[in-house]
Every structure is written in C-alpha cells, then in structure tokens.
mmCIF file of C-alpha atoms and ligand atoms in Angstrom:
data_model
loop_
_atom_site.group_PDB
_atom_site.id
_atom_site.type_symbol
_atom_site.label_atom_id
_atom_site.label_comp_id
_atom_site.label_asym_id
_atom_site.label_seq_id
_atom_site.Cartn_x
_atom_site.Cartn_y
_atom_site.Cartn_z
ATOM 1 C CA MET A 14 5.428 -46.616 -12.547
ATOM 2 C CA ILE A 15 4.230 -43.968 -10.204
ATOM 3 C CA SER A 16 0.400 -44.279 -10.190
ATOM 4 C CA GLY A 17 -2.449 -45.587 -12.305
ATOM 5 C CA GLY A 18 -0.231 -48.028 -14.247
ATOM 6 C CA ALA A 19 1.064 -46.793 -17.598
ATOM 7 C CA GLY A 20 2.710 -50.048 -18.472
ATOM 8 C CA LYS A 21 1.460 -51.957 -21.559
ATOM 9 C CA ARG A 22 -1.519 -50.653 -23.276
ATOM 10 C CA SER A 23 -4.048 -53.160 -24.670
ATOM 11 C CA GLY A 24 -2.965 -54.105 -28.137
ATOM 12 C CA GLY A 25 0.248 -52.212 -28.012
ATOM 13 C CA GLY A 26 3.749 -52.006 -26.583
ATOM 14 C CA PRO A 27 4.925 -49.948 -23.650
ATOM 15 C CA ALA A 28 2.956 -46.734 -23.221
ATOM 16 C CA LYS A 29 4.705 -43.577 -24.604
ATOM 17 C CA CYS A 30 4.439 -40.111 -23.248
ATOM 18 C CA LYS A 31 1.686 -38.285 -25.101
ATOM 19 C CA ARG A 32 3.852 -35.101 -25.335
ATOM 20 C CA CYS A 33 7.415 -36.232 -26.039
ATOM 21 C CA ARG A 34 7.034 -39.921 -27.031
ATOM 22 C CA GLU A 35 9.545 -40.983 -24.437
ATOM 23 C CA PRO A 36 8.558 -44.019 -22.158
ATOM 24 C CA ALA A 37 5.665 -42.977 -20.009
ATOM 25 C CA LYS A 38 5.694 -43.034 -16.243
ATOM 26 C CA VAL A 39 2.199 -41.770 -15.133
ATOM 27 C CA GLU A 40 -1.068 -42.648 -16.625
ATOM 28 C CA VAL A 41 -3.897 -40.139 -16.608
ATOM 29 C CA ALA A 42 -6.828 -42.459 -17.513
ATOM 30 C CA ARG A 43 -9.415 -39.727 -17.473
ATOM 31 C CA ALA A 44 -7.496 -37.958 -20.289
ATOM 32 C CA ASN A 45 -6.721 -41.193 -22.014
ATOM 33 C CA ALA A 46 -3.083 -40.177 -21.855
ATOM 34 C CA ALA A 47 0.310 -41.157 -20.240
ATOM 35 C CA PHE A 48 3.236 -39.020 -19.625
ATOM 36 C CA CYS A 49 6.990 -39.222 -18.723
ATOM 37 C CA ALA A 50 7.813 -37.576 -15.371
ATOM 38 C CA ASP A 51 8.794 -34.123 -16.800
ATOM 39 C CA CYS A 52 5.782 -33.980 -19.173
ATOM 40 C CA PHE A 53 3.489 -35.007 -16.281
ATOM 41 C CA LEU A 54 4.723 -32.085 -14.215
ATOM 42 C CA HIS A 55 4.066 -29.818 -17.232
ATOM 43 C CA TYR A 56 0.557 -31.291 -17.610
ATOM 44 C CA VAL A 57 -0.209 -30.650 -13.853
ATOM 45 C CA ARG A 58 1.066 -27.038 -14.036
ATOM 46 C CA ASN A 59 -0.852 -26.432 -17.197
ATOM 47 C CA GLN A 60 -4.147 -27.575 -15.435
ATOM 48 C CA VAL A 61 -3.332 -25.178 -12.618
ATOM 49 C CA THR A 62 -2.614 -22.359 -15.130
ATOM 50 C CA LYS A 63 -5.940 -23.028 -16.882
ATOM 51 C CA ALA A 64 -7.832 -22.868 -13.635
ATOM 52 C CA ILE A 65 -6.174 -19.537 -12.632
ATOM 53 C CA ASP A 66 -6.904 -18.000 -16.039
ATOM 54 C CA GLU A 67 -10.412 -19.274 -16.536
ATOM 55 C CA HIS A 68 -11.573 -17.991 -13.187
ATOM 56 C CA SER A 69 -9.407 -14.894 -13.030
ATOM 57 C CA MET A 70 -8.131 -16.089 -9.639
ATOM 58 C CA PHE A 71 -5.119 -13.879 -9.130
ATOM 59 C CA ASP A 72 -2.049 -12.357 -10.770
ATOM 60 C CA LYS A 73 1.557 -11.627 -9.801
ATOM 61 C CA THR A 74 0.715 -8.445 -8.034
ATOM 62 C CA ASP A 75 -1.549 -10.274 -5.493
ATOM 63 C CA ARG A 76 -0.403 -11.467 -2.043
ATOM 64 C CA LEU A 77 -1.563 -15.005 -1.676
ATOM 65 C CA LEU A 78 -2.201 -16.862 1.609
ATOM 66 C CA VAL A 79 -1.912 -20.548 0.839
ATOM 67 C CA CYS A 80 -3.539 -22.989 3.341
ATOM 68 C CA VAL A 81 -1.248 -25.951 3.920
ATOM 69 C CA SER A 82 -1.999 -29.081 6.056
ATOM 70 C CA GLY A 83 1.084 -31.079 5.425
ATOM 71 C CA GLY A 84 -0.663 -33.302 2.868
ATOM 72 C CA LYS A 85 0.088 -33.824 -0.819
ATOM 73 C CA ASP A 86 -2.438 -31.405 -2.225
ATOM 74 C CA SER A 87 -1.636 -28.267 -0.335
ATOM 75 C CA LEU A 88 2.143 -28.797 -0.453
ATOM 76 C CA ALA A 89 2.061 -29.554 -4.175
ATOM 77 C CA LEU A 90 -0.006 -26.412 -4.819
ATOM 78 C CA TRP A 91 2.361 -24.239 -2.791
ATOM 79 C CA ASP A 92 5.283 -25.710 -4.762
ATOM 80 C CA ILE A 93 3.534 -25.035 -8.103
ATOM 81 C CA LEU A 94 2.638 -21.491 -7.138
ATOM 82 C CA MET A 95 6.138 -20.755 -5.875
ATOM 83 C CA ASP A 96 7.653 -22.104 -9.181
ATOM 84 C CA MET A 97 5.285 -19.952 -11.125
ATOM 85 C CA GLY A 98 6.618 -16.834 -9.296
ATOM 86 C CA TYR A 99 3.572 -15.915 -7.209
ATOM 87 C CA ASP A 100 3.874 -14.030 -3.927
ATOM 88 C CA THR A 101 2.889 -16.744 -1.528
ATOM 89 C CA THR A 102 2.799 -17.345 2.264
ATOM 90 C CA GLY A 103 1.771 -20.619 3.796
ATOM 91 C CA PHE A 104 -0.739 -20.879 6.559
ATOM 92 C CA TYR A 105 -0.913 -23.992 8.797
ATOM 93 C CA ILE A 106 -3.430 -24.502 11.536
ATOM 94 C CA ALA A 107 -2.514 -27.048 14.252
ATOM 95 C CA LEU A 108 -5.995 -28.541 14.708
ATOM 96 C CA TRP A 109 -4.892 -31.171 17.162
ATOM 97 C CA THR A 110 -7.051 -34.022 15.660
ATOM 98 C CA GLY A 111 -4.451 -36.345 17.104
ATOM 99 C CA GLU A 112 -1.154 -35.734 18.964
ATOM 100 C CA ASP A 113 1.194 -37.538 16.580
ATOM 101 C CA TYR A 114 -0.697 -36.576 13.459
ATOM 102 C CA CYS A 115 -0.562 -32.876 14.440
ATOM 103 C CA SER A 116 3.208 -32.933 15.178
ATOM 104 C CA GLU A 117 3.995 -34.762 11.951
ATOM 105 C CA SER A 118 1.791 -32.605 9.729
ATOM 106 C CA ARG A 119 3.288 -29.503 11.240
ATOM 107 C CA ASP A 120 6.846 -30.809 10.769
ATOM 108 C CA LYS A 121 6.110 -31.510 7.079
ATOM 109 C CA CYS A 122 4.860 -28.056 6.523
ATOM 110 C CA GLU A 123 7.858 -26.416 8.308
ATOM 111 C CA ALA A 124 10.384 -28.679 6.623
ATOM 112 C CA PHE A 125 8.871 -27.842 3.284
ATOM 113 C CA ALA A 126 8.833 -24.089 3.939
ATOM 114 C CA GLU A 127 12.430 -24.214 5.030
ATOM 115 C CA LYS A 128 13.596 -26.256 2.101
ATOM 116 C CA ARG A 129 11.905 -23.954 -0.401
ATOM 117 C CA GLY A 130 12.622 -20.673 1.446
ATOM 118 C CA GLY A 131 8.891 -19.985 1.895
ATOM 119 C CA LYS A 132 7.302 -18.038 4.702
ATOM 120 C CA LEU A 133 4.915 -20.132 6.926
ATOM 121 C CA ILE A 134 2.565 -18.838 9.560
ATOM 122 C CA VAL A 135 1.415 -21.268 12.174
ATOM 123 C CA HIS A 136 -1.798 -20.960 14.195
ATOM 124 C CA ASP A 137 -2.108 -23.340 17.085
ATOM 125 C CA LEU A 138 -5.756 -24.131 18.106
ATOM 126 C CA LYS A 139 -4.680 -25.301 21.574
ATOM 127 C CA GLU A 140 -2.635 -22.323 22.378
ATOM 128 C CA ASP A 141 -4.459 -19.629 20.439
ATOM 129 C CA GLU A 142 -8.131 -20.620 20.690
ATOM 130 C CA GLY A 143 -8.098 -22.732 23.852
ATOM 131 C CA PHE A 144 -9.602 -25.948 22.370
ATOM 132 C CA THR A 145 -8.702 -28.934 20.201
ATOM 133 C CA ILE A 146 -10.656 -30.874 17.597
ATOM 134 C CA GLU A 147 -9.689 -34.182 19.404
ATOM 135 C CA GLN A 148 -11.330 -32.793 22.569
ATOM 136 C CA ILE A 149 -14.501 -32.165 20.639
ATOM 137 C CA ALA A 150 -14.428 -35.771 19.221
ATOM 138 C CA ARG A 151 -13.829 -37.087 22.828
ATOM 139 C CA GLU A 152 -16.789 -35.251 24.292
ATOM 140 C CA GLY A 153 -18.983 -36.526 21.514
ATOM 141 C CA ARG A 154 -21.499 -33.723 21.661
ATOM 142 C CA ARG A 155 -20.721 -32.234 18.276
ATOM 143 C CA THR A 156 -19.381 -33.776 15.058
ATOM 144 C CA PRO A 157 -15.633 -33.018 15.035
ATOM 145 C CA CYS A 158 -15.540 -32.601 11.236
ATOM 146 C CA SER A 159 -18.265 -29.913 11.307
ATOM 147 C CA VAL A 160 -16.505 -27.878 14.062
ATOM 148 C CA CYS A 161 -13.226 -28.522 12.289
ATOM 149 C CA GLY A 162 -14.535 -27.177 8.926
ATOM 150 C CA LEU A 163 -16.097 -24.146 10.585
ATOM 151 C CA THR A 164 -12.920 -23.415 12.474
ATOM 152 C CA LYS A 165 -10.741 -23.636 9.326
ATOM 153 C CA ARG A 166 -12.989 -21.403 7.419
ATOM 154 C CA TYR A 167 -13.127 -18.828 10.098
ATOM 155 C CA LEU A 168 -9.433 -18.803 10.980
ATOM 156 C CA THR A 169 -8.103 -18.873 7.471
ATOM 157 C CA ASN A 170 -10.252 -15.899 6.415
ATOM 158 C CA LEU A 171 -9.365 -14.042 9.616
ATOM 159 C CA ALA A 172 -5.659 -14.637 8.971
ATOM 160 C CA ALA A 173 -5.900 -13.530 5.371
ATOM 161 C CA SER A 174 -8.035 -10.488 6.230
ATOM 162 C CA GLN A 175 -5.905 -9.286 9.095
ATOM 163 C CA GLY A 176 -2.662 -9.984 7.269
ATOM 164 C CA GLY A 177 -3.765 -7.890 4.301
ATOM 165 C CA TYR A 178 -3.663 -10.791 1.793
ATOM 166 C CA ASP A 179 -5.516 -10.370 -1.436
ATOM 167 C CA VAL A 180 -6.577 -14.055 -1.976
ATOM 168 C CA LEU A 181 -6.991 -17.133 0.196
ATOM 169 C CA VAL A 182 -5.817 -20.234 -1.659
ATOM 170 C CA THR A 183 -6.808 -23.788 -0.831
ATOM 171 C CA GLY A 184 -5.702 -27.102 -2.047
ATOM 172 C CA HIS A 185 -9.134 -28.647 -2.862
ATOM 173 C CA ASN A 186 -8.657 -31.050 -5.805
ATOM 174 C CA LEU A 187 -11.042 -32.547 -8.328
ATOM 175 C CA ASP A 188 -11.936 -35.457 -6.008
ATOM 176 C CA ASP A 189 -12.783 -33.088 -3.202
ATOM 177 C CA GLU A 190 -14.938 -30.866 -5.417
ATOM 178 C CA ALA A 191 -16.706 -33.729 -7.035
ATOM 179 C CA ALA A 192 -17.518 -35.427 -3.664
ATOM 180 C CA THR A 193 -18.728 -32.121 -2.182
ATOM 181 C CA LEU A 194 -20.966 -31.534 -5.171
ATOM 182 C CA MET A 195 -22.343 -35.059 -4.955
ATOM 183 C CA GLY A 196 -23.162 -34.541 -1.247
ATOM 184 C CA ASN A 197 -24.778 -31.207 -1.890
ATOM 185 C CA THR A 198 -26.749 -32.471 -4.776
ATOM 186 C CA LEU A 199 -28.043 -35.550 -3.010
ATOM 187 C CA HIS A 200 -29.382 -33.354 -0.248
ATOM 188 C CA TRP A 201 -30.384 -30.547 -2.711
ATOM 189 C CA GLN A 202 -28.480 -27.920 -0.660
ATOM 190 C CA THR A 203 -28.988 -25.359 -3.307
ATOM 191 C CA GLU A 204 -27.262 -22.478 -1.382
ATOM 192 C CA TYR A 205 -24.154 -24.624 -0.956
ATOM 193 C CA ILE A 206 -24.266 -25.652 -4.652
ATOM 194 C CA ALA A 207 -24.337 -22.038 -5.645
ATOM 195 C CA ARG A 208 -21.193 -21.285 -3.665
ATOM 196 C CA GLN A 209 -19.185 -24.255 -4.975
ATOM 197 C CA MET A 210 -17.239 -22.305 -7.437
ATOM 198 C CA PRO A 211 -13.429 -22.481 -7.967
ATOM 199 C CA ALA A 212 -13.279 -18.678 -7.200
ATOM 200 C CA LEU A 213 -15.465 -16.953 -4.730
ATOM 201 C CA PRO A 214 -15.159 -13.123 -4.871
ATOM 202 C CA SER A 215 -14.993 -10.987 -1.739
ATOM 203 C CA THR A 216 -18.462 -9.780 -0.870
ATOM 204 C CA HIS A 217 -17.546 -7.858 2.315
ATOM 205 C CA ALA A 218 -14.490 -5.796 3.312
ATOM 206 C CA LYS A 219 -13.465 -8.462 5.795
ATOM 207 C CA LEU A 220 -14.153 -11.518 3.590
ATOM 208 C CA VAL A 221 -11.087 -12.314 1.453
ATOM 209 C CA LYS A 222 -11.529 -13.780 -2.129
ATOM 210 C CA LYS A 223 -11.187 -17.637 -2.049
ATOM 211 C CA VAL A 224 -9.795 -19.784 -4.791
ATOM 212 C CA LYS A 225 -9.093 -23.455 -5.510
ATOM 213 C CA PRO A 226 -6.512 -23.662 -8.292
ATOM 214 C CA LEU A 227 -6.240 -27.537 -7.989
ATOM 215 C CA TYR A 228 -9.898 -28.243 -8.990
ATOM 216 C CA ARG A 229 -8.796 -29.609 -12.421
ATOM 217 C CA VAL A 230 -6.233 -31.974 -10.861
ATOM 218 C CA SER A 231 -7.206 -35.371 -9.247
ATOM 219 C CA GLU A 232 -5.961 -36.651 -5.893
ATOM 220 C CA ARG A 233 -3.867 -39.406 -7.516
ATOM 221 C CA GLU A 234 -2.385 -36.695 -9.860
ATOM 222 C CA THR A 235 -1.327 -34.540 -6.926
ATOM 223 C CA ALA A 236 0.194 -37.647 -5.166
ATOM 224 C CA ALA A 237 2.088 -38.472 -8.411
ATOM 225 C CA TYR A 238 3.274 -34.824 -8.691
ATOM 226 C CA SER A 239 4.493 -34.778 -5.071
ATOM 227 C CA ILE A 240 6.437 -37.936 -5.450
ATOM 228 C CA ILE A 241 8.123 -36.796 -8.635
ATOM 229 C CA ARG A 242 8.929 -33.403 -7.088
ATOM 230 C CA GLY A 243 10.368 -35.172 -3.941
ATOM 231 C CA ILE A 244 7.800 -33.376 -1.630
ATOM 232 C CA ASP A 245 7.775 -35.006 1.754
ATOM 233 C CA TYR A 246 4.034 -35.028 2.718
ATOM 234 C CA ILE A 247 2.067 -36.766 5.477
ATOM 235 C CA VAL A 248 0.694 -39.940 4.021
ATOM 236 C CA GLU A 249 -1.630 -40.973 6.898
ATOM 237 C CA GLU A 250 -5.124 -39.545 6.957
ATOM 238 C CA CYS A 251 -6.468 -37.473 9.847
ATOM 239 C CA PRO A 252 -7.305 -39.846 12.675
ATOM 240 C CA LEU A 253 -10.827 -38.563 12.759
ATOM 241 C CA VAL A 254 -11.529 -39.128 9.087
ATOM 242 C CA ALA A 255 -13.974 -41.963 9.772
ATOM 243 C CA GLY A 256 -16.543 -39.374 10.838
ATOM 244 C CA ASN A 257 -16.164 -37.378 7.552
ATOM 245 C CA THR A 258 -19.296 -37.927 5.450
ATOM 246 C CA GLN A 259 -17.409 -36.793 2.319
ATOM 247 C CA ILE A 260 -15.485 -40.080 2.401
ATOM 248 C CA ARG A 261 -18.494 -42.143 1.420
ATOM 249 C CA TYR A 262 -19.122 -39.906 -1.555
ATOM 250 C CA LYS A 263 -15.437 -40.198 -2.511
ATOM 251 C CA ASP A 264 -15.673 -44.016 -2.307
ATOM 252 C CA ALA A 265 -18.770 -44.031 -4.488
ATOM 253 C CA LEU A 266 -17.110 -41.730 -7.115
ATOM 254 C CA ASN A 267 -14.006 -43.816 -7.080
ATOM 255 C CA SER A 268 -16.010 -46.933 -7.857
ATOM 256 C CA LEU A 269 -17.662 -45.147 -10.822
ATOM 257 C CA GLU A 270 -14.309 -43.729 -11.960
ATOM 258 C CA ARG A 271 -12.735 -47.217 -12.053
ATOM 259 C CA LEU A 272 -15.505 -48.405 -14.323
ATOM 260 C CA SER A 273 -15.726 -45.181 -16.338
ATOM 261 C CA PRO A 274 -12.616 -42.986 -16.208
ATOM 262 C CA GLY A 275 -13.523 -39.346 -16.426
ATOM 263 C CA THR A 276 -16.705 -39.579 -14.331
ATOM 264 C CA LYS A 277 -15.572 -37.127 -11.685
ATOM 265 C CA GLN A 278 -14.365 -34.609 -14.288
ATOM 266 C CA GLN A 279 -17.655 -34.918 -16.241
ATOM 267 C CA PHE A 280 -19.666 -34.351 -13.145
ATOM 268 C CA PHE A 281 -17.797 -31.350 -11.764
ATOM 269 C CA PHE A 282 -16.837 -29.683 -15.008
ATOM 270 C CA GLY A 283 -20.389 -30.281 -16.279
ATOM 271 C CA TYR A 284 -21.731 -28.553 -13.248
ATOM 272 C CA LEU A 285 -19.433 -25.541 -13.865
ATOM 273 C CA ASP A 286 -20.379 -25.294 -17.564
ATOM 274 C CA LYS A 287 -24.069 -26.036 -17.388
ATOM 275 C CA ALA A 288 -25.558 -25.882 -14.005
ATOM 276 C CA ALA A 289 -23.533 -23.274 -11.942
ATOM 277 C CA PRO A 290 -25.019 -20.319 -13.899
ATOM 278 C CA LEU A 291 -28.524 -21.412 -12.986
ATOM 279 C CA PHE A 292 -27.732 -21.752 -9.217
ATOM 280 C CA ALA A 293 -25.791 -18.442 -9.240
ATOM 281 C CA ALA A 294 -28.999 -16.616 -10.081
ATOM 282 C CA SER A 295 -30.311 -16.989 -6.515
ATOM 283 C CA ASP A 296 -30.131 -14.038 -4.173
ATOM 284 C CA PRO A 297 -26.653 -13.310 -2.772
ATOM 285 C CA VAL A 298 -26.278 -13.462 0.973
ATOM 286 C CA VAL A 299 -25.954 -10.024 2.542
ATOM 287 C CA LEU A 300 -23.192 -9.918 5.203
ATOM 288 C CA ARG A 301 -22.813 -7.756 8.313
ATOM 289 C CA GLU A 302 -20.289 -7.838 11.134
ATOM 290 C CA CYS A 303 -20.571 -10.221 14.067
ATOM 291 C CA ASN A 304 -21.536 -8.533 17.248
ATOM 292 C CA GLU A 305 -18.902 -10.412 19.184
ATOM 293 C CA CYS A 306 -15.850 -10.697 16.959
ATOM 294 C CA GLY A 307 -16.531 -8.273 14.146
ATOM 295 C CA GLN A 308 -16.060 -10.960 11.419
ATOM 296 C CA PRO A 309 -18.471 -11.234 8.452
ATOM 297 C CA THR A 310 -21.688 -13.135 9.045
ATOM 298 C CA PRO A 311 -25.273 -13.144 7.744
ATOM 299 C CA GLY A 312 -26.697 -13.110 11.326
ATOM 300 C CA GLU A 313 -26.006 -11.088 14.430
ATOM 301 C CA VAL A 314 -23.468 -13.545 15.896
ATOM 302 C CA CYS A 315 -21.178 -15.636 13.668
ATOM 303 C CA ALA A 316 -21.317 -19.440 13.643
ATOM 304 C CA TYR A 317 -17.783 -19.593 15.067
ATOM 305 C CA CYS A 318 -18.601 -17.366 18.098
ATOM 306 C CA ARG A 319 -21.783 -19.411 18.670
ATOM 307 C CA ALA A 320 -19.910 -22.661 18.475
ATOM 308 C CA LYS A 321 -17.308 -21.444 20.921
ATOM 309 C CA LYS A 322 -19.947 -20.359 23.325
ATOM 310 C CA GLN A 323 -21.532 -23.734 23.208
ATOM 311 C CA LEU A 324 -18.168 -25.507 23.670
ATOM 312 C CA ARG A 325 -17.360 -23.279 26.659
ATOM 313 C CA ALA A 326 -20.711 -24.067 28.269
ATOM 314 C CA LYS A 327 -20.179 -27.757 27.792
ATOM 315 C CA THR A 328 -16.529 -27.893 28.629
ATOM 316 C CA ARG A 329 -15.249 -28.866 32.084
ATOM 317 C CA PRO A 330 -13.529 -25.928 33.882
ATOM 318 C CA ALA A 331 -9.992 -27.567 33.399
ATOM 319 C CA VAL A 332 -10.151 -26.881 29.617
ATOM 320 C CA GLU A 333 -12.102 -23.643 29.696
ATOM 321 C CA ILE A 334 -12.178 -21.763 26.335
ATOM 322 C CA GLU A 335 -11.351 -18.123 26.192
ATOM 323 C CA GLU A 336 -13.266 -15.810 23.867
ATOM 324 C CA VAL A 337 -11.696 -15.106 20.587
ATOM 325 C CA ALA A 338 -10.043 -11.803 20.075
ATOM 326 C CA PRO A 339 -11.500 -10.020 17.104
HETATM 327 FE FE1 SF4 B 403 -10.953 -31.916 10.347
HETATM 328 FE FE2 SF4 B 403 -12.579 -34.056 9.886
HETATM 329 FE FE3 SF4 B 403 -10.832 -33.316 8.018
HETATM 330 FE FE4 SF4 B 403 -9.947 -34.439 10.254
HETATM 331 S S1 SF4 B 403 -11.271 -35.472 8.771
HETATM 332 S S2 SF4 B 403 -9.100 -32.566 9.276
HETATM 333 S S3 SF4 B 403 -11.482 -33.613 11.739
HETATM 334 S S4 SF4 B 403 -12.578 -32.141 8.705
HETATM 335 ZN ZN1 ZN B 404 -18.035 -13.940 15.638
#
C-alpha cells in the first residue's frame, strides 16, 4: 500500500482498481476510488491533462520553463510533462534556506535531470544575488518566507522572460491552492483571490504566462506518483517552514479532509466554478517597468529592488549585496 490505505473496504474484500479491477494499491478517498499502480499513474496524468486543456495552459509548440525545488511535486510534474512530450527546461533556485537542505535539494534536481536527459538551469542566490534566505532569517528583521516568495516570483519570471520561454510552470498542488485560498479568504485579500487562477496570462511584454498544471492533484497523490515512478525527491521540509503561515491553513484543511474527504477539492474547485468570475471583474493592474531593473511592476520601483535595497542597508559590510543586473 503506497498511501491512504486501500486495503479492505468496509463491508467488502480487498479493494479493486476502479479502472482495471486488479488489486488496488493507492486509495484516492476524495474520488471514492482506488487504483492499481499503473492506473493510478494514468489517473494523475489524466488530471494534469484536464488542467492543461481546461485552462488552455500550453501546447507542444510552447517552450516551458518548469520551476523545480527537488521536492515531490515539481519533479513529478516535470516527469509528467516530459512523458507527454512537452518542450521543457527545469529551473532551480538555490535559496540557501539551510546548507544541507540546499545541497541535497540541488543534488536531487541535478540527478533527476541527468537521469531523464532534461536540461536544468541553476540560479544560485548566494553567488548570483549576494544574499541567502538563511541570512534573512538569522537577522530576523524580515520574514524569510515573504522575502523567499518575492525572490522566487521575481527570479523565475526574469529567467523565463530573458530565456524567451513561452510559459512558466510551477508545481503548486491542490493542497497548496486550497491553503492559499483559505488564507486569502480569511483576510479578504480580494486582489490576491482574483489572481489565484491555474493560468495567469501575460499582461506585459516582460511578464511570462504562469500556470499550475498540478492544481487538480493532491499532495499525497504527487507523493504516491513519485514513489511509483521511482523519483528520488527530497523528503525533508525546508528548515524555515515553521515560519510559513500557509502551514496552519494546510493543517486545518487536513483535519477537515480527514473527516470529510473531498473538502479541499470542493473548496478550490468551487471557487474556480462559482466565485472566480466575480473576483475577476475587478480592474486589472496596469504594469510598467521598474526604474531600477526594468522588470514589470505596478509602481516606480519593483518590490524586489526595494527589498534588496532594504537588505543592503541593514546588512553588515561583510555580506554586502550587489544591485541586481536588469
Ligand atoms: Fe522559502 Fe519559506 Fe518555503 Fe522555506 S518555507 S522555501 S523559506 S517560502
Ligand atoms: Zn526592480
């Protein structure tokens, strides 16, 4: 049994695969189904295909930059897209949230790329940007996760834009999306809710289209997929995860999911079907180019340039931060 427990069902014998009737190996409680290993892989790929088609994410002519972290979600997604014949390149950022964690996650990405014959681009925050997320956590003046999130958004878009990629692909899964929606809804951050779509079109020449093809697949399902496929991913969580507010929303949703399988799916899919069109009606943000780096921003100077300026001002001379090249 890989995850979820597909053993004996109440009132019946061993569970059978919903698709081929062979003995089941993986339970998908939210779909009230269990699958053998092969049919489970088919089920996951089918969910990704549905996501791509329903949101017109990309086609075989597009060049995709796939953000990978060494974790199960992003490597599973890269694996699926390669198998489907898409033109993919992996993009890994060494964030330095912890020395060992960083080396291991980078190793996992490099080993995966080598094994699958995929191209991987590595961007090292310490070498290329002059700071690390661990350093921000140590100084304690800014929340590491907020700087980390901002840095990832900025650098992934920059890499995709400068590399001439058509679409930026991330491994956000159903659990991530439901937790983010819960956080945004509890705080009624309507502008964030409006942008929480599986596909965000480009609204500026330097802003690359962003998509999340795993939004229909849960975290446990990507783990099961990776195990069946023999993908060697980093199991440990980021050493700074305790400061991530999303974790408490994930915990709350996991409790609800245990009592009522399908809660996350109902919440997020229900938002997409019923609420997203209402939020989307609000005025779109008009973007211009940052006065310092030339990247798209609603203001005069982008949030990344402002954050780096603050960091440089607060950082001791020994770890001075250089300005980002546009
Ligand atoms: Fe970055 Fe926070 Fe996620 Fe760690 S937990 S990778 S610091 S956002
Ligand atoms: Zn800037």
